Amino acid sequence: MTSYLDTASSEPLHPAARAVLEQALTSGYADPRRLHGPARNARIILDNAREATADALGVRPDEVTFTPSGTHAVHLGV
């Protein structure tokens, strides 16, 4: 796989990452805070992603926060 060392914020997705993203976009499109079926499915996907990320980082899932952008993440930290 080619690496692009001059990209600040993006580069082509790894094929495995693309497959997972496409699955999440297909079945996890709803607002995970709602109660209907698609929303509950989105909540499961989100919770699984949080648990996997926490496991990879060696932290508790409640210590992982996903934000819509780097700017939003910085504002949370300030």
mmCIF file of C-alpha atoms in Angstrom:
data_model
loop_
_atom_site.group_PDB
_atom_site.id
_atom_site.type_symbol
_atom_site.label_atom_id
_atom_site.label_comp_id
_atom_site.label_asym_id
_atom_site.label_seq_id
_atom_site.Cartn_x
_atom_site.Cartn_y
_atom_site.Cartn_z
ATOM 1 C CA MET A 1 0.000 0.000 0.000
ATOM 2 C CA THR A 2 1.262 3.463 -0.880
ATOM 3 C CA SER A 3 1.797 5.969 1.931
ATOM 4 C CA TYR A 4 1.225 9.666 1.344
ATOM 5 C CA LEU A 5 3.449 11.471 3.840
ATOM 6 C CA ASP A 6 2.413 14.956 2.727
ATOM 7 C CA THR A 7 -1.297 14.668 3.548
ATOM 8 C CA ALA A 8 -2.328 16.631 6.601
ATOM 9 C CA SER A 9 -5.832 15.301 7.047
ATOM 10 C CA SER A 10 -6.657 12.608 4.518
ATOM 11 C CA GLU A 11 -5.399 9.892 2.251
ATOM 12 C CA PRO A 12 -6.998 6.880 0.560
ATOM 13 C CA LEU A 13 -8.760 4.541 2.983
ATOM 14 C CA HIS A 14 -7.332 1.113 3.667
ATOM 15 C CA PRO A 15 -9.637 -1.456 1.993
ATOM 16 C CA ALA A 16 -10.621 -2.978 5.366
ATOM 17 C CA ALA A 17 -11.468 0.468 6.748
ATOM 18 C CA ARG A 18 -13.507 1.259 3.633
ATOM 19 C CA ALA A 19 -15.525 -1.965 4.028
ATOM 20 C CA VAL A 20 -16.323 -1.216 7.680
ATOM 21 C CA LEU A 21 -17.236 2.387 6.856
ATOM 22 C CA GLU A 22 -19.556 1.325 4.034
ATOM 23 C CA GLN A 23 -21.301 -1.154 6.353
ATOM 24 C CA ALA A 24 -21.749 1.515 9.029
ATOM 25 C CA LEU A 25 -23.106 4.019 6.504
ATOM 26 C CA THR A 26 -25.569 1.447 5.197
ATOM 27 C CA SER A 27 -26.923 0.251 8.534
ATOM 28 C CA GLY A 28 -25.953 2.963 11.014
ATOM 29 C CA TYR A 29 -27.312 6.084 9.363
ATOM 30 C CA ALA A 30 -29.874 7.010 12.048
ATOM 31 C CA ASP A 31 -29.498 9.213 15.123
ATOM 32 C CA PRO A 32 -28.257 6.848 17.871
ATOM 33 C CA ARG A 33 -30.079 8.928 20.508
ATOM 34 C CA ARG A 34 -33.522 7.960 19.175
ATOM 35 C CA LEU A 35 -35.574 4.876 20.027
ATOM 36 C CA HIS A 36 -36.731 3.470 16.668
ATOM 37 C CA GLY A 37 -35.128 0.377 15.133
ATOM 38 C CA PRO A 38 -32.551 1.994 12.837
ATOM 39 C CA ALA A 39 -31.503 4.316 15.665
ATOM 40 C CA ARG A 40 -31.012 1.399 18.037
ATOM 41 C CA ASN A 41 -28.856 -0.271 15.391
ATOM 42 C CA ALA A 42 -26.818 2.923 15.043
ATOM 43 C CA ARG A 43 -26.371 2.966 18.839
ATOM 44 C CA ILE A 44 -25.059 -0.614 18.778
ATOM 45 C CA ILE A 45 -22.576 0.278 16.023
ATOM 46 C CA LEU A 46 -21.449 3.369 17.939
ATOM 47 C CA ASP A 47 -21.074 1.480 21.222
ATOM 48 C CA ASN A 48 -19.101 -1.299 19.514
ATOM 49 C CA ALA A 49 -16.788 1.269 17.923
ATOM 50 C CA ARG A 50 -16.299 2.970 21.290
ATOM 51 C CA GLU A 51 -15.464 -0.356 22.967
ATOM 52 C CA ALA A 52 -13.028 -1.369 20.208
ATOM 53 C CA THR A 53 -11.301 2.016 20.358
ATOM 54 C CA ALA A 54 -11.071 1.887 24.145
ATOM 55 C CA ASP A 55 -9.619 -1.617 23.986
ATOM 56 C CA ALA A 56 -7.014 -0.535 21.424
ATOM 57 C CA LEU A 57 -6.043 2.448 23.596
ATOM 58 C CA GLY A 58 -6.122 0.554 26.892
ATOM 59 C CA VAL A 59 -8.792 2.780 28.434
ATOM 60 C CA ARG A 60 -12.411 2.415 29.546
ATOM 61 C CA PRO A 61 -15.145 2.971 26.924
ATOM 62 C CA ASP A 62 -16.539 5.892 28.939
ATOM 63 C CA GLU A 63 -13.193 7.644 28.432
ATOM 64 C CA VAL A 64 -13.589 7.639 24.624
ATOM 65 C CA THR A 65 -15.408 10.535 22.975
ATOM 66 C CA PHE A 66 -16.084 10.783 19.259
ATOM 67 C CA THR A 67 -16.406 14.280 17.820
ATOM 68 C CA PRO A 68 -17.431 15.500 14.357
ATOM 69 C CA SER A 69 -14.156 17.369 13.795
ATOM 70 C CA GLY A 70 -10.734 18.138 15.172
ATOM 71 C CA THR A 71 -11.867 21.670 15.963
ATOM 72 C CA HIS A 72 -14.749 20.364 18.061
ATOM 73 C CA ALA A 73 -12.358 18.038 19.901
ATOM 74 C CA VAL A 74 -10.032 20.943 20.706
ATOM 75 C CA HIS A 75 -12.946 23.021 21.992
ATOM 76 C CA LEU A 76 -13.960 20.181 24.307
ATOM 77 C CA GLY A 77 -10.447 20.100 25.709
ATOM 78 C CA VAL A 78 -10.244 23.828 26.380
#
